mmCIF file of C-alpha atoms in Angstrom:
data_model
loop_
_atom_site.group_PDB
_atom_site.id
_atom_site.type_symbol
_atom_site.label_atom_id
_atom_site.label_comp_id
_atom_site.label_asym_id
_atom_site.label_seq_id
_atom_site.Cartn_x
_atom_site.Cartn_y
_atom_site.Cartn_z
ATOM 1 C CA UNK A 25 56.350 12.280 -35.005
ATOM 2 C CA UNK A 26 57.425 15.701 -35.983
ATOM 3 C CA UNK A 27 57.082 16.574 -39.524
ATOM 4 C CA UNK A 28 55.359 19.193 -41.696
ATOM 5 C CA UNK A 29 51.671 17.912 -41.257
ATOM 6 C CA UNK A 30 52.149 17.541 -37.203
ATOM 7 C CA UNK A 31 53.705 20.968 -37.138
ATOM 8 C CA UNK A 32 50.909 22.447 -39.278
ATOM 9 C CA UNK A 33 48.094 21.249 -37.173
ATOM 10 C CA UNK A 34 49.673 20.926 -33.901
ATOM 11 C CA UNK A 35 48.697 17.085 -33.651
ATOM 12 C CA UNK A 36 50.789 14.180 -32.435
ATOM 13 C CA UNK A 37 50.286 11.733 -35.400
ATOM 14 C CA UNK A 38 49.962 12.877 -39.356
ATOM 15 C CA UNK A 39 46.718 11.015 -39.597
ATOM 16 C CA UNK A 40 43.577 13.067 -40.641
ATOM 17 C CA UNK A 41 40.176 11.478 -40.315
ATOM 18 C CA UNK A 42 38.285 12.435 -43.397
ATOM 19 C CA UNK A 43 35.331 14.730 -43.495
ATOM 20 C CA UNK A 44 32.415 12.213 -44.720
ATOM 21 C CA UNK A 45 28.834 12.949 -45.197
ATOM 22 C CA UNK A 46 26.430 10.881 -42.734
ATOM 23 C CA UNK A 47 29.456 9.603 -40.659
ATOM 24 C CA UNK A 48 31.771 12.242 -39.384
ATOM 25 C CA UNK A 49 30.008 14.344 -36.738
ATOM 26 C CA UNK A 50 31.262 15.612 -33.539
ATOM 27 C CA UNK A 51 31.581 12.398 -31.608
ATOM 28 C CA UNK A 52 34.042 10.858 -34.348
ATOM 29 C CA UNK A 53 35.850 13.992 -35.014
ATOM 30 C CA UNK A 54 36.472 14.348 -31.049
ATOM 31 C CA UNK A 55 37.559 10.961 -30.701
ATOM 32 C CA UNK A 56 40.120 11.194 -33.401
ATOM 33 C CA UNK A 57 41.562 14.458 -32.331
ATOM 34 C CA UNK A 58 41.510 13.290 -28.521
ATOM 35 C CA UNK A 59 43.536 9.958 -29.768
ATOM 36 C CA UNK A 60 46.305 12.416 -31.318
ATOM 37 C CA UNK A 61 45.090 12.520 -34.997
ATOM 38 C CA UNK A 62 43.035 15.449 -36.823
ATOM 39 C CA UNK A 63 39.373 14.825 -36.510
ATOM 40 C CA UNK A 64 37.208 16.405 -39.240
ATOM 41 C CA UNK A 65 33.443 17.407 -39.197
ATOM 42 C CA UNK A 66 31.987 16.663 -42.572
ATOM 43 C CA UNK A 67 29.633 19.654 -43.248
ATOM 44 C CA UNK A 68 28.513 18.094 -46.397
ATOM 45 C CA UNK A 69 25.463 16.529 -44.953
ATOM 46 C CA UNK A 70 24.724 19.263 -42.401
ATOM 47 C CA UNK A 71 22.303 22.272 -42.502
ATOM 48 C CA UNK A 72 24.063 25.482 -41.215
ATOM 49 C CA UNK A 73 22.504 25.261 -37.965
ATOM 50 C CA UNK A 74 23.482 21.549 -37.545
ATOM 51 C CA UNK A 75 26.916 22.221 -38.315
ATOM 52 C CA UNK A 76 27.254 24.920 -35.577
ATOM 53 C CA UNK A 77 25.910 22.417 -33.119
ATOM 54 C CA UNK A 78 28.530 19.943 -34.158
ATOM 55 C CA UNK A 79 31.240 22.398 -33.606
ATOM 56 C CA UNK A 80 29.961 23.566 -30.338
ATOM 57 C CA UNK A 81 29.794 19.849 -29.189
ATOM 58 C CA UNK A 82 33.140 19.028 -30.466
ATOM 59 C CA UNK A 83 34.684 22.046 -28.692
ATOM 60 C CA UNK A 84 33.437 20.563 -25.432
ATOM 61 C CA UNK A 85 34.490 16.986 -26.247
ATOM 62 C CA UNK A 86 37.991 17.820 -27.085
ATOM 63 C CA UNK A 87 40.667 20.567 -26.212
ATOM 64 C CA UNK A 88 42.646 19.338 -29.213
ATOM 65 C CA UNK A 89 42.871 20.676 -32.796
ATOM 66 C CA UNK A 90 40.059 19.493 -34.867
ATOM 67 C CA UNK A 91 38.759 20.837 -38.380
ATOM 68 C CA UNK A 92 35.801 21.256 -40.700
ATOM 69 C CA UNK A 93 35.440 19.723 -44.042
ATOM 70 C CA UNK A 94 33.445 21.754 -46.476
ATOM 71 C CA UNK A 95 32.406 20.818 -50.117
ATOM 72 C CA UNK A 96 32.543 24.442 -51.764
ATOM 73 C CA UNK A 97 29.549 23.453 -54.254
ATOM 74 C CA UNK A 98 27.257 23.415 -51.145
ATOM 75 C CA UNK A 99 24.338 25.510 -51.749
ATOM 76 C CA UNK A 100 24.360 27.460 -48.371
ATOM 77 C CA UNK A 101 28.166 27.714 -48.558
ATOM 78 C CA UNK A 102 28.089 31.413 -47.357
ATOM 79 C CA UNK A 103 26.286 30.495 -44.137
ATOM 80 C CA UNK A 104 28.635 27.566 -43.482
ATOM 81 C CA UNK A 105 31.638 29.580 -43.744
ATOM 82 C CA UNK A 106 30.179 32.393 -41.649
ATOM 83 C CA UNK A 107 29.355 29.887 -39.055
ATOM 84 C CA UNK A 108 32.989 28.568 -39.122
ATOM 85 C CA UNK A 109 34.213 32.000 -38.657
ATOM 86 C CA UNK A 110 31.852 33.037 -35.943
ATOM 87 C CA UNK A 111 32.828 29.640 -33.882
ATOM 88 C CA UNK A 112 36.496 30.182 -34.222
ATOM 89 C CA UNK A 113 37.321 26.998 -36.268
ATOM 90 C CA UNK A 114 41.119 26.874 -36.978
ATOM 91 C CA UNK A 115 41.371 24.463 -39.339
ATOM 92 C CA UNK A 116 39.222 23.936 -42.873
ATOM 93 C CA UNK A 117 39.455 21.209 -45.426
ATOM 94 C CA UNK A 118 37.638 22.395 -48.723
ATOM 95 C CA UNK A 119 36.849 20.157 -51.700
ATOM 96 C CA UNK A 120 34.461 20.049 -54.528
ATOM 97 C CA UNK A 121 35.033 23.705 -55.971
ATOM 98 C CA UNK A 122 37.388 26.445 -56.529
ATOM 99 C CA UNK A 123 39.817 27.190 -53.717
ATOM 100 C CA UNK A 124 40.244 30.639 -54.963
ATOM 101 C CA UNK A 125 36.873 31.574 -53.832
ATOM 102 C CA UNK A 126 37.101 31.023 -50.105
ATOM 103 C CA UNK A 127 40.693 30.520 -49.072
ATOM 104 C CA UNK A 128 41.598 34.281 -48.772
ATOM 105 C CA UNK A 129 38.572 34.831 -46.483
ATOM 106 C CA UNK A 130 39.715 31.811 -44.408
ATOM 107 C CA UNK A 131 43.296 32.692 -44.408
ATOM 108 C CA UNK A 132 42.594 36.451 -43.281
ATOM 109 C CA UNK A 133 40.857 34.942 -40.124
ATOM 110 C CA UNK A 134 44.131 33.038 -39.313
ATOM 111 C CA UNK A 135 42.488 29.659 -40.441
ATOM 112 C CA UNK A 136 44.659 26.675 -41.817
ATOM 113 C CA UNK A 137 43.201 25.897 -45.294
ATOM 114 C CA UNK A 138 43.636 22.526 -47.058
ATOM 115 C CA UNK A 139 42.273 21.691 -50.385
ATOM 116 C CA UNK A 140 41.251 18.165 -51.586
ATOM 117 C CA UNK A 141 42.672 17.450 -55.146
ATOM 118 C CA UNK A 142 42.396 14.747 -57.647
ATOM 119 C CA UNK A 143 45.346 15.910 -60.124
ATOM 120 C CA UNK A 144 48.563 17.744 -60.070
ATOM 121 C CA UNK A 145 47.188 20.409 -62.196
ATOM 122 C CA UNK A 146 44.541 21.027 -59.386
ATOM 123 C CA UNK A 147 47.148 20.857 -56.699
ATOM 124 C CA UNK A 148 49.155 23.658 -58.444
ATOM 125 C CA UNK A 149 45.964 25.846 -58.682
ATOM 126 C CA UNK A 150 45.241 25.279 -54.874
ATOM 127 C CA UNK A 151 49.038 26.223 -54.100
ATOM 128 C CA UNK A 152 48.489 29.229 -56.083
ATOM 129 C CA UNK A 153 45.393 30.338 -54.304
ATOM 130 C CA UNK A 154 47.243 30.142 -51.036
ATOM 131 C CA UNK A 155 46.189 26.872 -49.355
ATOM 132 C CA UNK A 156 48.626 25.491 -46.563
ATOM 133 C CA UNK A 157 48.420 21.884 -47.863
ATOM 134 C CA UNK A 158 46.603 19.585 -50.406
ATOM 135 C CA UNK A 159 44.930 16.186 -49.906
ATOM 136 C CA UNK A 160 45.782 14.175 -52.967
ATOM 137 C CA UNK A 161 42.896 11.670 -53.301
ATOM 138 C CA UNK A 162 43.309 8.835 -55.438
ATOM 139 C CA UNK A 163 40.726 6.889 -57.516
ATOM 140 C CA UNK A 164 40.542 4.206 -55.003
ATOM 141 C CA UNK A 165 38.495 6.680 -52.381
ATOM 142 C CA UNK A 166 34.862 6.461 -51.365
ATOM 143 C CA UNK A 167 32.262 9.097 -52.108
ATOM 144 C CA UNK A 168 32.867 11.726 -55.023
ATOM 145 C CA UNK A 169 36.008 11.148 -57.034
ATOM 146 C CA UNK A 170 37.904 13.137 -59.580
ATOM 147 C CA UNK A 171 37.087 12.354 -63.315
ATOM 148 C CA UNK A 172 40.751 11.775 -63.840
ATOM 149 C CA UNK A 173 40.575 8.234 -62.085
ATOM 150 C CA UNK A 174 44.343 8.555 -61.279
ATOM 151 C CA UNK A 175 45.205 5.924 -58.659
ATOM 152 C CA UNK A 176 46.590 6.926 -55.280
ATOM 153 C CA UNK A 177 49.945 5.099 -56.167
ATOM 154 C CA UNK A 178 50.317 7.428 -59.224
ATOM 155 C CA UNK A 179 48.714 10.632 -57.922
ATOM 156 C CA UNK A 180 50.831 11.008 -54.863
ATOM 157 C CA UNK A 181 54.217 11.276 -56.646
ATOM 158 C CA UNK A 182 52.620 13.237 -59.551
ATOM 159 C CA UNK A 183 51.541 15.949 -56.930
ATOM 160 C CA UNK A 184 54.772 15.912 -54.731
ATOM 161 C CA UNK A 185 56.610 16.506 -57.822
ATOM 162 C CA UNK A 186 54.782 19.923 -58.671
ATOM 163 C CA UNK A 187 53.932 21.412 -55.262
ATOM 164 C CA UNK A 188 56.319 22.842 -52.472
ATOM 165 C CA UNK A 189 53.553 22.642 -49.998
ATOM 166 C CA UNK A 190 52.702 19.674 -47.802
ATOM 167 C CA UNK A 191 51.015 16.799 -49.402
ATOM 168 C CA UNK A 192 48.486 14.537 -47.624
ATOM 169 C CA UNK A 193 47.630 11.281 -49.233
ATOM 170 C CA UNK A 194 44.082 9.687 -49.487
ATOM 171 C CA UNK A 195 42.314 6.953 -50.993
ATOM 172 C CA UNK A 196 42.754 3.194 -50.161
ATOM 173 C CA UNK A 197 44.560 4.146 -46.939
ATOM 174 C CA UNK A 198 43.290 2.301 -44.012
ATOM 175 C CA UNK A 199 46.413 0.557 -42.332
ATOM 176 C CA UNK A 200 49.907 1.651 -41.211
ATOM 177 C CA UNK A 201 51.400 -0.485 -44.274
ATOM 178 C CA UNK A 202 49.471 1.803 -46.441
ATOM 179 C CA UNK A 203 50.573 4.700 -44.607
ATOM 180 C CA UNK A 204 54.205 3.801 -45.032
ATOM 181 C CA UNK A 205 53.711 3.233 -48.641
ATOM 182 C CA UNK A 206 52.256 6.817 -48.907
ATOM 183 C CA UNK A 207 55.045 8.340 -47.168
ATOM 184 C CA UNK A 208 57.502 6.464 -49.275
ATOM 185 C CA UNK A 209 55.736 8.214 -52.510
ATOM 186 C CA UNK A 210 56.381 11.662 -50.852
ATOM 187 C CA UNK A 211 53.303 12.260 -48.595
ATOM 188 C CA UNK A 212 53.765 14.064 -45.201
ATOM 189 C CA UNK A 213 50.455 12.836 -43.948
ATOM 190 C CA UNK A 214 47.503 10.728 -44.764
ATOM 191 C CA UNK A 215 43.652 10.987 -44.739
ATOM 192 C CA UNK A 216 41.630 8.120 -43.533
ATOM 193 C CA UNK A 217 38.002 7.953 -44.337
ATOM 194 C CA UNK A 218 36.377 4.338 -44.831
ATOM 195 C CA UNK A 219 38.249 2.986 -41.981
ATOM 196 C CA UNK A 220 36.887 5.344 -39.664
ATOM 197 C CA UNK A 221 33.223 4.805 -40.909
ATOM 198 C CA UNK A 222 33.411 1.170 -39.103
ATOM 199 C CA UNK A 223 33.552 2.656 -35.576
ATOM 200 C CA UNK A 224 31.171 3.159 -33.057
ATOM 201 C CA UNK A 225 31.550 6.862 -32.979
ATOM 202 C CA UNK A 226 30.694 7.276 -36.765
ATOM 203 C CA UNK A 227 27.073 8.701 -36.968
ATOM 204 C CA UNK A 228 26.466 6.273 -40.038
ATOM 205 C CA UNK A 229 23.650 3.672 -39.529
ATOM 206 C CA UNK A 230 24.724 0.209 -38.108
ATOM 207 C CA UNK A 231 23.469 -1.414 -41.157
ATOM 208 C CA UNK A 232 25.794 0.633 -43.312
ATOM 209 C CA UNK A 233 28.693 -0.007 -40.890
ATOM 210 C CA UNK A 234 28.062 -3.741 -41.234
ATOM 211 C CA UNK A 235 27.933 -3.293 -45.050
ATOM 212 C CA UNK A 236 31.413 -1.809 -45.061
ATOM 213 C CA UNK A 237 32.713 -4.817 -42.791
ATOM 214 C CA UNK A 238 31.037 -7.418 -45.069
ATOM 215 C CA UNK A 239 32.355 -5.862 -48.450
ATOM 216 C CA UNK A 240 34.707 -7.930 -50.599
ATOM 217 C CA UNK A 241 37.224 -6.954 -53.145
ATOM 218 C CA UNK A 242 35.237 -5.612 -56.249
ATOM 219 C CA UNK A 243 32.229 -4.800 -54.402
ATOM 220 C CA UNK A 244 32.614 -1.067 -55.058
ATOM 221 C CA UNK A 245 32.618 0.837 -58.534
ATOM 222 C CA UNK A 246 32.677 4.120 -59.832
ATOM 223 C CA UNK A 247 29.274 5.197 -60.801
ATOM 224 C CA UNK A 248 27.173 8.228 -61.987
ATOM 225 C CA UNK A 249 30.060 9.584 -64.081
ATOM 226 C CA UNK A 250 27.754 11.744 -66.259
ATOM 227 C CA UNK A 251 26.690 13.686 -62.956
ATOM 228 C CA UNK A 252 29.721 13.643 -60.253
ATOM 229 C CA UNK A 253 31.538 10.218 -60.341
ATOM 230 C CA UNK A 254 31.067 8.630 -57.001
ATOM 231 C CA UNK A 255 32.214 5.208 -55.461
ATOM 232 C CA UNK A 256 29.312 2.992 -54.368
ATOM 233 C CA UNK A 257 28.885 -0.500 -52.993
ATOM 234 C CA UNK A 258 26.786 -2.342 -55.295
ATOM 235 C CA UNK A 259 23.171 -2.726 -54.486
ATOM 236 C CA UNK A 260 19.789 -2.430 -56.058
ATOM 237 C CA UNK A 261 20.273 1.238 -56.797
ATOM 238 C CA UNK A 262 23.552 1.009 -58.018
ATOM 239 C CA UNK A 263 22.323 -1.624 -60.602
ATOM 240 C CA UNK A 264 19.355 0.559 -61.807
ATOM 241 C CA UNK A 265 22.132 3.427 -62.475
ATOM 242 C CA UNK A 266 24.248 0.851 -64.774
ATOM 243 C CA UNK A 267 21.008 -0.101 -66.260
ATOM 244 C CA UNK A 268 20.215 3.278 -67.221
ATOM 245 C CA UNK A 269 23.712 4.260 -68.365
ATOM 246 C CA UNK A 270 23.879 1.166 -70.462
ATOM 247 C CA UNK A 271 20.599 2.374 -72.174
ATOM 248 C CA UNK A 272 22.022 5.598 -72.754
ATOM 249 C CA UNK A 273 20.271 7.894 -69.974
ATOM 250 C CA UNK A 274 21.457 11.506 -70.177
ATOM 251 C CA UNK A 275 22.284 13.428 -66.924
ATOM 252 C CA UNK A 276 18.799 14.743 -66.207
ATOM 253 C CA UNK A 277 17.462 10.851 -66.523
ATOM 254 C CA UNK A 278 20.266 10.052 -63.929
ATOM 255 C CA UNK A 279 19.327 13.061 -61.851
ATOM 256 C CA UNK A 280 15.549 11.786 -61.643
ATOM 257 C CA UNK A 281 16.556 8.269 -60.758
ATOM 258 C CA UNK A 282 18.999 9.584 -58.107
ATOM 259 C CA UNK A 283 16.257 11.697 -56.623
ATOM 260 C CA UNK A 284 16.683 13.256 -53.210
ATOM 261 C CA UNK A 285 18.190 11.939 -49.904
ATOM 262 C CA UNK A 286 19.574 9.002 -51.512
ATOM 263 C CA UNK A 287 22.829 8.959 -49.690
ATOM 264 C CA UNK A 288 20.897 9.861 -46.441
ATOM 265 C CA UNK A 289 18.622 6.882 -46.975
ATOM 266 C CA UNK A 290 21.531 4.614 -47.315
ATOM 267 C CA UNK A 291 24.142 5.609 -45.086
ATOM 268 C CA UNK A 292 22.360 7.307 -42.279
ATOM 269 C CA UNK A 293 18.874 5.387 -42.431
ATOM 270 C CA UNK A 294 20.354 2.014 -43.237
ATOM 271 C CA UNK A 295 18.468 1.148 -46.454
ATOM 272 C CA UNK A 296 21.125 -1.010 -48.054
ATOM 273 C CA UNK A 297 19.399 -1.724 -51.260
ATOM 274 C CA UNK A 298 17.791 1.421 -52.346
ATOM 275 C CA UNK A 299 20.273 3.901 -50.723
ATOM 276 C CA UNK A 300 23.578 5.338 -52.060
ATOM 277 C CA UNK A 301 26.353 3.369 -50.144
ATOM 278 C CA UNK A 302 29.475 5.547 -50.572
ATOM 279 C CA UNK A 303 32.511 3.965 -49.401
ATOM 280 C CA UNK A 304 36.325 3.111 -50.813
ATOM 281 C CA UNK A 305 37.687 0.242 -52.233
ATOM 282 C CA UNK A 306 39.754 -0.231 -48.903
ATOM 283 C CA UNK A 307 36.492 -1.551 -47.463
ATOM 284 C CA UNK A 308 37.544 -4.876 -48.681
ATOM 285 C CA UNK A 309 40.496 -4.731 -45.972
ATOM 286 C CA UNK A 310 38.232 -3.793 -43.241
ATOM 287 C CA UNK A 311 36.766 -6.775 -41.069
ATOM 288 C CA UNK A 312 35.598 -5.354 -37.829
ATOM 289 C CA UNK A 313 33.785 -2.223 -36.062
ATOM 290 C CA UNK A 314 36.246 -0.843 -33.310
ATOM 291 C CA UNK A 315 36.696 2.459 -31.647
ATOM 292 C CA UNK A 316 38.445 5.152 -33.531
ATOM 293 C CA UNK A 317 41.401 5.732 -30.836
ATOM 294 C CA UNK A 318 42.079 1.929 -31.222
ATOM 295 C CA UNK A 319 42.145 2.230 -35.143
ATOM 296 C CA UNK A 320 44.472 5.146 -34.933
ATOM 297 C CA UNK A 321 47.095 3.381 -32.603
ATOM 298 C CA UNK A 322 46.971 0.293 -34.919
ATOM 299 C CA UNK A 323 47.687 2.537 -37.854
ATOM 300 C CA UNK A 324 50.421 4.127 -36.045
ATOM 301 C CA UNK A 325 52.012 1.233 -34.478
ATOM 302 C CA UNK A 326 51.927 -0.562 -37.926
ATOM 303 C CA UNK A 327 53.320 2.335 -39.627
ATOM 304 C CA UNK A 328 56.246 2.741 -37.322
ATOM 305 C CA UNK A 329 56.886 -1.237 -37.274
ATOM 306 C CA UNK A 330 56.889 -1.308 -41.035
ATOM 307 C CA UNK A 331 59.352 1.622 -41.293
ATOM 308 C CA UNK A 332 61.586 -0.257 -38.858
ATOM 309 C CA UNK A 333 61.480 -3.490 -40.920
ATOM 310 C CA UNK A 334 62.178 -1.653 -44.062
ATOM 311 C CA UNK A 335 65.281 -0.039 -42.593
ATOM 312 C CA UNK A 336 66.402 -3.320 -41.063
ATOM 313 C CA UNK A 337 69.507 -4.622 -42.837
ATOM 314 C CA UNK A 338 67.839 -8.200 -42.739
ATOM 315 C CA UNK A 339 64.852 -6.704 -44.745
#
């Protein structure tokens, strides 16, 4: 396929694997890139030296384009950006912060920059900051969400109406049918997160992967809204947060309850009851663990077949 996203990143399929904490290291990113998509290393759970190691290993594992996702509110953001520049990374997805801060620096180095947004207003600000594209991420997505709680079905056309740069749809997309729906709404590509967690290449703990496969409709909820809204699988920790919020706990009390390394405990170390288990609503539609390349091929084949069926006079 040749469109604005495949041309921008020089990839075969307009499918981006999301940069996810504790899941998307060099193995997953290189596997997706080798299969024709765009793999992203998730820097949000990496110390600077660890990020450098993952970038270098990804270079060795693939000769195809890959990128790095960087949360701009990361405490060592200066070090992460310097490593990205020193290692010659060509594609950077930024999130959780003001794109005006680092986009000019990255663009000056010839890097393609994409910013993740949760509203049309933020998309316009990102376009004004000079990014090459935006990821419009709907309320269904796993991990940290926008406070607007706008669903993907509404967000994508709203963003496409406002900006001229390419729009990548995210949130609830784990199949070719969902990809076709996103394209019908105006997107030029899709970003897939949760589906790629359930792969051998993802660095998440097998317990977490199995929890994703076992999740049913309604098993994830948006939580910690007084801090930074995050979609979690319901477990003991989630119930404790809900009880605290129902009792009127303020942000400081919730920070104390959250503690440190809660996400690492759940997603990387496999503590399914007391850990933070970040995953999207689409987990209800994920039923197995399979290689990233197989998932990408299945998404693309189903997307192509869906478009053909919809264009058929018998549809």
